[in-house]
XYZ file of C-alpha atoms in Angstrom:
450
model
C 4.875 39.082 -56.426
C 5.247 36.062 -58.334
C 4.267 36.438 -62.265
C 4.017 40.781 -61.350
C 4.890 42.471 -63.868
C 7.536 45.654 -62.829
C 8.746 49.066 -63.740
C 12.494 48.679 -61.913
C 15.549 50.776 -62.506
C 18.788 48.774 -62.681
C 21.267 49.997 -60.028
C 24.018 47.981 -60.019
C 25.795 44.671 -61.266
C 25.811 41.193 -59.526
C 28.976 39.370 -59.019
C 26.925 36.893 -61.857
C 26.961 39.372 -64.001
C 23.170 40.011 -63.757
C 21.401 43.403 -63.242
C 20.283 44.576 -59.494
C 17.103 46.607 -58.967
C 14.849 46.978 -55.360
C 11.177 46.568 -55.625
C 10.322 47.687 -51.934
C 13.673 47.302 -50.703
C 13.919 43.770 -51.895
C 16.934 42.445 -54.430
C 15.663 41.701 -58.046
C 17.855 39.817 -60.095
C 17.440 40.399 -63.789
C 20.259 38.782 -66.222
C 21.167 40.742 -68.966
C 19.957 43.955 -67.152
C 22.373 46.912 -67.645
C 23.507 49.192 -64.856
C 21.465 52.353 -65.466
C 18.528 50.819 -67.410
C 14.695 51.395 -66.808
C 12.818 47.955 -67.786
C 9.819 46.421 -67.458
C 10.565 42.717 -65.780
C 8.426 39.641 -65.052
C 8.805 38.105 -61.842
C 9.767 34.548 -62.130
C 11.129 33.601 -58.544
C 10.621 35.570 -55.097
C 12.546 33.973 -51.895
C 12.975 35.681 -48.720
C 14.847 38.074 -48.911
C 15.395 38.110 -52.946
C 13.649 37.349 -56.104
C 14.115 36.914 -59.872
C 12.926 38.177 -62.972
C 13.520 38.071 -66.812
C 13.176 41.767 -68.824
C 9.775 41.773 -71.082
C 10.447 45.317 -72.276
C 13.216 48.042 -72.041
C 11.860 51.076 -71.303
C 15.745 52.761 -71.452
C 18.139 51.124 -72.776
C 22.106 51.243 -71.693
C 24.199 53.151 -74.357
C 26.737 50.706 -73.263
C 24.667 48.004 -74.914
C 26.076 46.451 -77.300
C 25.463 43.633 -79.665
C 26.871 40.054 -78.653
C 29.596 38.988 -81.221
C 28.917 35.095 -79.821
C 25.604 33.607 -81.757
C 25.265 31.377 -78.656
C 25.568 34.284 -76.353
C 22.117 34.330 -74.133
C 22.095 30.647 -73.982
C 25.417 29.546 -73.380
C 26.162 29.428 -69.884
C 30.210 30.531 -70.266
C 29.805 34.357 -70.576
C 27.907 36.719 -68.961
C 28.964 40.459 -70.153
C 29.029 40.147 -74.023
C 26.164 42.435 -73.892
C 28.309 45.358 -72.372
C 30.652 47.052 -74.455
C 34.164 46.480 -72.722
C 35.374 49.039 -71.299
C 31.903 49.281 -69.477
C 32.849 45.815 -68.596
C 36.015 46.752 -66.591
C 34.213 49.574 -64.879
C 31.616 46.923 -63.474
C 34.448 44.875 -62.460
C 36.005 47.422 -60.662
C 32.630 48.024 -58.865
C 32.320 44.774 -57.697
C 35.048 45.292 -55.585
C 34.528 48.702 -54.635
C 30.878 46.846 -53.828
C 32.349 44.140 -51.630
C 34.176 46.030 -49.828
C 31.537 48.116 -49.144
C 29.612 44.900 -47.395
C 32.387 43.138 -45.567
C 34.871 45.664 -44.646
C 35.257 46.451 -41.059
C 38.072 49.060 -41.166
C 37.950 52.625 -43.013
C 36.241 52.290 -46.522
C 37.352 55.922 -47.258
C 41.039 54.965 -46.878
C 41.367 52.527 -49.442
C 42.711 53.611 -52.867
C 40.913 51.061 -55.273
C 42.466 52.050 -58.571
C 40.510 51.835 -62.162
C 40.736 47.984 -63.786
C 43.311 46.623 -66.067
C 42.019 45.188 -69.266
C 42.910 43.904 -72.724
C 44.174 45.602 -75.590
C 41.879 42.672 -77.055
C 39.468 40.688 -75.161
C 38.521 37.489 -77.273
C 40.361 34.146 -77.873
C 42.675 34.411 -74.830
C 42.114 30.985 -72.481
C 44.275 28.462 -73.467
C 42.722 25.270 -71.641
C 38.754 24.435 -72.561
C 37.168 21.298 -71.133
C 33.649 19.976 -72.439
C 31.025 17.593 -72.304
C 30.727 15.596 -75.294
C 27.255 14.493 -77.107
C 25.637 13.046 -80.572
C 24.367 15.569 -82.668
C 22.882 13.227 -84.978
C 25.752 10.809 -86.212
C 28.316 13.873 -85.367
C 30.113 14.092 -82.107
C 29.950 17.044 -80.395
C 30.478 19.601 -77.505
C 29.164 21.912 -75.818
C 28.615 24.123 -72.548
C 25.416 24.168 -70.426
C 23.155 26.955 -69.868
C 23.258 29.303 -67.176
C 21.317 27.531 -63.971
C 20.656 24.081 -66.063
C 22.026 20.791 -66.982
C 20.841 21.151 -70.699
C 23.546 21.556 -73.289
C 24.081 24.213 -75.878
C 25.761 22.528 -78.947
C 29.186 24.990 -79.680
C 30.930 25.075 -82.768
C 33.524 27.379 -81.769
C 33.990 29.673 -78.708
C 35.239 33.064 -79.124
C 37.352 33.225 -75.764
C 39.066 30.329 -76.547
C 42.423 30.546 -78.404
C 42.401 29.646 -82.130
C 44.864 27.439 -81.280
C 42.506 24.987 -79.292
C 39.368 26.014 -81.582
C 41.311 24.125 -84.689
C 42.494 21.102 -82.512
C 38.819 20.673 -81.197
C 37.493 21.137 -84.412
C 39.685 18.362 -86.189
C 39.515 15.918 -82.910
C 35.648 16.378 -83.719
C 35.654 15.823 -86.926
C 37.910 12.819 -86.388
C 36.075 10.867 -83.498
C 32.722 10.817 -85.829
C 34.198 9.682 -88.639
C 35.828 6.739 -86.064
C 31.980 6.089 -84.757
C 32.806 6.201 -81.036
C 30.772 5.391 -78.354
C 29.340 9.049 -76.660
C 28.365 8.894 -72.819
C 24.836 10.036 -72.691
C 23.639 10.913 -69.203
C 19.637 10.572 -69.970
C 19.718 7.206 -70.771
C 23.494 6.235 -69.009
C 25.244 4.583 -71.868
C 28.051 5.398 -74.075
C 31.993 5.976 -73.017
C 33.645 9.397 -74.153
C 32.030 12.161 -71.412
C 34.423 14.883 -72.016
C 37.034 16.381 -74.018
C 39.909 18.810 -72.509
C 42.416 20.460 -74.488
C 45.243 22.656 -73.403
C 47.132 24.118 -76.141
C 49.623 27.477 -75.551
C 50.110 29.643 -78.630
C 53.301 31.108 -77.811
C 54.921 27.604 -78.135
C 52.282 26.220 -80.480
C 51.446 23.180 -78.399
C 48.540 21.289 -77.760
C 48.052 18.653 -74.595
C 44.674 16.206 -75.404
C 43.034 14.955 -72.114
C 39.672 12.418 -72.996
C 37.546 11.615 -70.145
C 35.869 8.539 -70.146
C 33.560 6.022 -68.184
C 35.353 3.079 -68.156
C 38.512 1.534 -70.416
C 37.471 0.155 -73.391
C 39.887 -1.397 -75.703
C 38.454 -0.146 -78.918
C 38.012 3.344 -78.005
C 41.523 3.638 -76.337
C 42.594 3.046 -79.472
C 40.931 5.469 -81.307
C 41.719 7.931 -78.738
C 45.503 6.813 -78.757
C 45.593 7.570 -82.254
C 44.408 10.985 -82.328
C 47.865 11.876 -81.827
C 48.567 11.430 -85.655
C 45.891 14.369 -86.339
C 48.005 17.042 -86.019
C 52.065 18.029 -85.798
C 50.797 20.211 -82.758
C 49.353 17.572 -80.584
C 52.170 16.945 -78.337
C 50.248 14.332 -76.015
C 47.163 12.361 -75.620
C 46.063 11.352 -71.798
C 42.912 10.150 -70.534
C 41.315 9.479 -67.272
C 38.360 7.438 -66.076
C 35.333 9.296 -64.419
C 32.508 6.610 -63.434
C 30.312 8.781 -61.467
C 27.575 10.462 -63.608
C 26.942 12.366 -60.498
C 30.015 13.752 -60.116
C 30.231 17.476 -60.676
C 34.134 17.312 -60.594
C 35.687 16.760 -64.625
C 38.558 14.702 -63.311
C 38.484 12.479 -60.311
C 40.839 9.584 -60.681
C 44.408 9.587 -61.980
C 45.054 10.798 -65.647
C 47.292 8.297 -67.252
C 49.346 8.894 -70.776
C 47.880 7.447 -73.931
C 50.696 8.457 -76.030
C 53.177 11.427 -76.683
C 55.035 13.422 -74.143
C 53.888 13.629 -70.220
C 54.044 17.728 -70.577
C 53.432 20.432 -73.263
C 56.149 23.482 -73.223
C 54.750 27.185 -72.318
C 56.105 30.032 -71.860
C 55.870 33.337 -69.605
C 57.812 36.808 -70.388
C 61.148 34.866 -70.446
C 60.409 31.626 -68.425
C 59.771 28.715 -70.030
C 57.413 25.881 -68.091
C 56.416 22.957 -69.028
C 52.824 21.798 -67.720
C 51.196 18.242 -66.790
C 47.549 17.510 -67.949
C 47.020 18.103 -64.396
C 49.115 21.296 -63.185
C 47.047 24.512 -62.492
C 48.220 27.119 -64.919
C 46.707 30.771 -65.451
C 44.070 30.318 -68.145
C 44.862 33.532 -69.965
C 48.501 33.519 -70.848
C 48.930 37.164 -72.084
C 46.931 38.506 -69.166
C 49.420 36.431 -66.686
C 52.004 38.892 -67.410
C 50.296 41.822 -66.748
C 49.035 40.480 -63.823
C 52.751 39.368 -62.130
C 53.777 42.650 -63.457
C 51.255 44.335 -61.281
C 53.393 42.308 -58.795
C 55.931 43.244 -58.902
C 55.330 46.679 -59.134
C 53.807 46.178 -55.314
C 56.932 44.611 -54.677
C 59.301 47.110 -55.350
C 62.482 45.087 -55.860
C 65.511 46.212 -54.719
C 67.405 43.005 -55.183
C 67.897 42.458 -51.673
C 64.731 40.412 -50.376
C 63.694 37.742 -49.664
C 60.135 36.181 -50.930
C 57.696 34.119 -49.786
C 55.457 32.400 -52.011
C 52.248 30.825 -50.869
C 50.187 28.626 -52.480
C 52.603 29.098 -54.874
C 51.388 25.892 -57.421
C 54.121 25.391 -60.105
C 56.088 28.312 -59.069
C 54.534 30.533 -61.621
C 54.990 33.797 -59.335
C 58.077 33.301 -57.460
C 59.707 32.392 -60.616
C 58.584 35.385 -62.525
C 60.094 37.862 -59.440
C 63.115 35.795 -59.246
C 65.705 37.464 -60.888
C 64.468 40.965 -59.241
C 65.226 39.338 -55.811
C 67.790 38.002 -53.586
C 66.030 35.000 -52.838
C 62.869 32.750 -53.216
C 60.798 29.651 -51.189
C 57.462 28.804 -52.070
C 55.219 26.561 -50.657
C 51.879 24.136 -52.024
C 50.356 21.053 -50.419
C 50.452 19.451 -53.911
C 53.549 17.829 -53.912
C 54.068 17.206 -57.903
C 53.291 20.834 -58.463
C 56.613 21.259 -56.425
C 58.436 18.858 -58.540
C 57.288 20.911 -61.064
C 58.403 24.165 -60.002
C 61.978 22.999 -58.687
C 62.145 21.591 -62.100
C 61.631 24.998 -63.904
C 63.930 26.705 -61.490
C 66.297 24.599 -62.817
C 65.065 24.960 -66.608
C 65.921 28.658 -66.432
C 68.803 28.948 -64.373
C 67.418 30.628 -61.713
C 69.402 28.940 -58.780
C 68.043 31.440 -55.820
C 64.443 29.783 -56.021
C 63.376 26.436 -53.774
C 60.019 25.256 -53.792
C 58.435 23.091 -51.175
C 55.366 20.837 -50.309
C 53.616 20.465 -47.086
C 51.454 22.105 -45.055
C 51.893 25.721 -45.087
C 51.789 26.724 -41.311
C 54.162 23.792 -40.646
C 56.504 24.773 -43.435
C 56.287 28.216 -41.939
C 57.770 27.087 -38.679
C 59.995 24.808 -40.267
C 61.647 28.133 -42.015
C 61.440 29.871 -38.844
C 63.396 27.506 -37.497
C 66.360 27.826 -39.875
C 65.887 31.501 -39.247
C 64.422 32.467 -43.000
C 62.529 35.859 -42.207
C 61.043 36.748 -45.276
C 60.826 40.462 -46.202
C 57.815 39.825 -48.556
C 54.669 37.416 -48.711
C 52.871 37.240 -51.871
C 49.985 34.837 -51.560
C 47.653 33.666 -54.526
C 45.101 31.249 -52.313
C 42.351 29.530 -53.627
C 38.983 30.976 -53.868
C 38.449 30.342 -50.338
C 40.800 32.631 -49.541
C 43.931 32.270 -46.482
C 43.475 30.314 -43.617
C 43.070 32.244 -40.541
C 45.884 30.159 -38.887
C 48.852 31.489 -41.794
C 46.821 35.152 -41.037
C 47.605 34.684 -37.660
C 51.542 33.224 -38.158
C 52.269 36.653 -40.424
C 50.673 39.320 -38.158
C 52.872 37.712 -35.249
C 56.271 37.435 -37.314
C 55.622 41.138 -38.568
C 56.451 40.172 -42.459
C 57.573 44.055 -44.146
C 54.872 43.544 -46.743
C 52.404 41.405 -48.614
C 51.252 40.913 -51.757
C 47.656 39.489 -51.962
C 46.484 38.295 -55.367
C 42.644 37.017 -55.509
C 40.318 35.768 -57.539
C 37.502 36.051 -55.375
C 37.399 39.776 -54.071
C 34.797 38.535 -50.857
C 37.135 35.928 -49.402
C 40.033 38.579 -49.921
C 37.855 41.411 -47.554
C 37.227 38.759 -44.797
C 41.030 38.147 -44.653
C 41.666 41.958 -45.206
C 39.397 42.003 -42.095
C 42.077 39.675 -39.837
C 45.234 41.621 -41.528
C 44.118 44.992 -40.797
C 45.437 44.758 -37.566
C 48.592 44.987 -38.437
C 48.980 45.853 -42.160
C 48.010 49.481 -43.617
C 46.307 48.421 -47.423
C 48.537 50.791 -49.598
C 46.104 50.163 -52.978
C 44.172 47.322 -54.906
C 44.716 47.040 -57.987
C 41.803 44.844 -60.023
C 42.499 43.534 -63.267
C 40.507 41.348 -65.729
C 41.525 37.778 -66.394
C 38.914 36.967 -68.316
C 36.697 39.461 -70.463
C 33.528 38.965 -71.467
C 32.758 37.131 -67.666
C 31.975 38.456 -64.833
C 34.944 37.009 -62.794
C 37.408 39.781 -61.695
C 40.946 39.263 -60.293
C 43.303 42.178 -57.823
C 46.642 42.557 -56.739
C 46.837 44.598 -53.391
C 49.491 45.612 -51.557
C 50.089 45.784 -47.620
C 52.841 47.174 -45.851
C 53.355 46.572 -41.929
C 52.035 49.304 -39.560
């Protein structure tokens, strides 16, 4: 089969983004293959129980096809769907979970109302944090991202889902560190300094947080990094943090320490204000946030009587936002300066019926049982690995009213729909998109106690 040249039909969209025919009831994977397409494909990988191919010809094209407005779209590995026109886009998102639960639910796929995806009025320049490898182009420092399934990098210029905030600062920290002639890590021949680049910069307040990563502290180049600072009135700080490991697949693995400037930027959310560490997890596309907590509370349905639950609740971003709808609020996170954080913003914007706590969660849990909290609502935004079966098990036995599940990974979310069903009736998911132009999809779904 390998090298075969096929006639396939695309059928449906991977969660990659890539294009799904059956050649003798086998997966193909084709990138760049639309839903609905004939095309002829060359075989370039056959496993098992799938195999891979790239399109030669397309017999029928998708009149959802559209031209990519990125020039490094096709070889940059950051997008996926640029090819689709959008609201295509959000219809494949909303299949993917219509798909998933199609392969992992155990209870009755009928009964579940999966409602039509939320977009964006305008899908481009929305993530407000970016966070690059750095190379020599030449005598001209650069970035870039890598392409899809390799370590080689694709030299970027400017990204089109980034903010124009952070596309300037980039641009100008660029411009700066070649005229400076710094030292560039280079992982073929393992020499140089600088490795990457991360900026977080937040248009509504028009601030701009500078993280470099680096292989070791050198004196001359901490300068030069220190002094970036001066660049521009919108660079509010300048951190760094020392990554030794060319190995590593993880950006930042030791501490990040302050070069100069403030130790957090100011954001803000509807009417919160937050202010974020180089280091706090913070929703990547700011105007889509709203939406998104809006869609919460809307499950919610406050009547200014409960009393929330937050879990995994990070800087507070969610319980915060519900607040002042509620009686009152306790969230809990393992990461103890995320905590800080969100008792800190509590306090920032007055809202005195919010407490925040770090620990484990199933311990906190009992702790608050304890005290005799019963909260009438759960929202829970876990990590892509989804709940722990133990917390499952601690809210189907306490009989919480209702929770509010809010995922970024619609599989992990169906395995613990799978544990929950047994006591909570799934009123409606509601998926939304977080970040167009990719193939990622986020949902908000609401369960009420049987």
């Amino acid at each position: 089969m390998e090298n075969q040249k096929l006639l396939l039909t695309i059928k449906r969209m991977g969660i990659n983004g890539e294009g799904i025919a059956y050649y003798k009831r086998k997966a193909v994977f084709i990138p760049y293959a639309i839903p609905g397409e004939i095309v002829e494909a060359k075989i370039t990988q056959q496993k098992d129980n799938y195999a891979c191919g790239e399109v030669t010809h397309y017999k029928k094209m998708s009149e959802y096809r559209v031209k990519p407005r990125c020039e490094y779209y096709g070889r940059c590995g950051g997008c996926q769907l640029q090819h689709m026109a959008y609201p295509f886009q959000l219809e494949q998102k909303q299949n993917i979970v219509i798909e998933t639960i199609d392969r992992y639910y155990e209870g009755k796929k009928d009964k579940l109302e999966i409602r039509e995806c939320i977009g964006m009025d305008y899908p481009w320049e929305y993530r407000n944090k970016t966070q690059l490898p750095t190379r020599h182009d030449g005598d001209k420092v650069v970035v870039g991202m890598y392409e899809l399934d390799s370590n080689r990098l694709v030299y970027i210029d400017k990204c089109l889902i980034e903010n124009k905030l952070i596309s300037e600062i980039m641009s100008i920290i660029l411009d700066y560190l070649t005229k400076a002639s710094i030292n560039v890590y280079n992982p073929r021949f393992h020499q140089g300094n600088l490795r990457y680049i991360v900026i977080r910069g937040f248009e509504e307040t028009n601030e701009v947080q500078v993280t470099y990563v680096v292989m070791k502290e050198e004196q001359r180049l901490m300068k030069i990094l220190k002094e970036s600072i001066k660049l521009d009135h919108r660079i509010k700080s300048i951190h760094y943090s020392v990554n030794d490991d060319p190995k590593s697949i993880e950006i930042i693995t030791n501490k990040i320490e302050k070069l100069d400037g403030e130790d957090q930027i100011d954001g803000k959310l509807g009417d919160l204000e937050f202010s974020i560490s180089p280091n706090a997890f913070f929703q990547l596309n700011s105007k889509q946030t709203n939406v998104l907590y809006d869609e919460v509370i809307n499950a919610l349905e406050p009547t200014g009587n409960e009393k929330v639950l937050d879990l995994y609740c990070g800087i507070g971003s969610i319980g915060l936002y519900v607040a002042n709808k509620v009686k009152e609020v306790r969230g809990i996170d393992i990461n103890q300066e995320s905590i800080t954080n969100a008792n800190q913003f509590a306090l920032n914007n007055g809202l005195n019926n919010a407490k925040f706590y770090a620990g484990n969660i199933l311990k906190q849990l009992e702790k608050f049982d304890k005290e005799g909290f019963i909260p009438d609502v759960v929202v829970v935004d876990p990590p892509r690995r989804g709940v722990e079966l133990q917390v499952i098990n601690y809210l189907q036995k306490k009989k919480v009213k209702k929770i509010i599940y809010v995922s970024c990974n619609p599989s992990t979310f169906v395995k613990n729909l799978n544990h929950l069903q047994k006591e909570y009736a799934v009123k409606y998911i509601q998926p939304l998109d977080m970040f167009p132009q990719t193939s990622n999809v986020e949902l908000v779904s609401k369960l009420i106690l049987k």
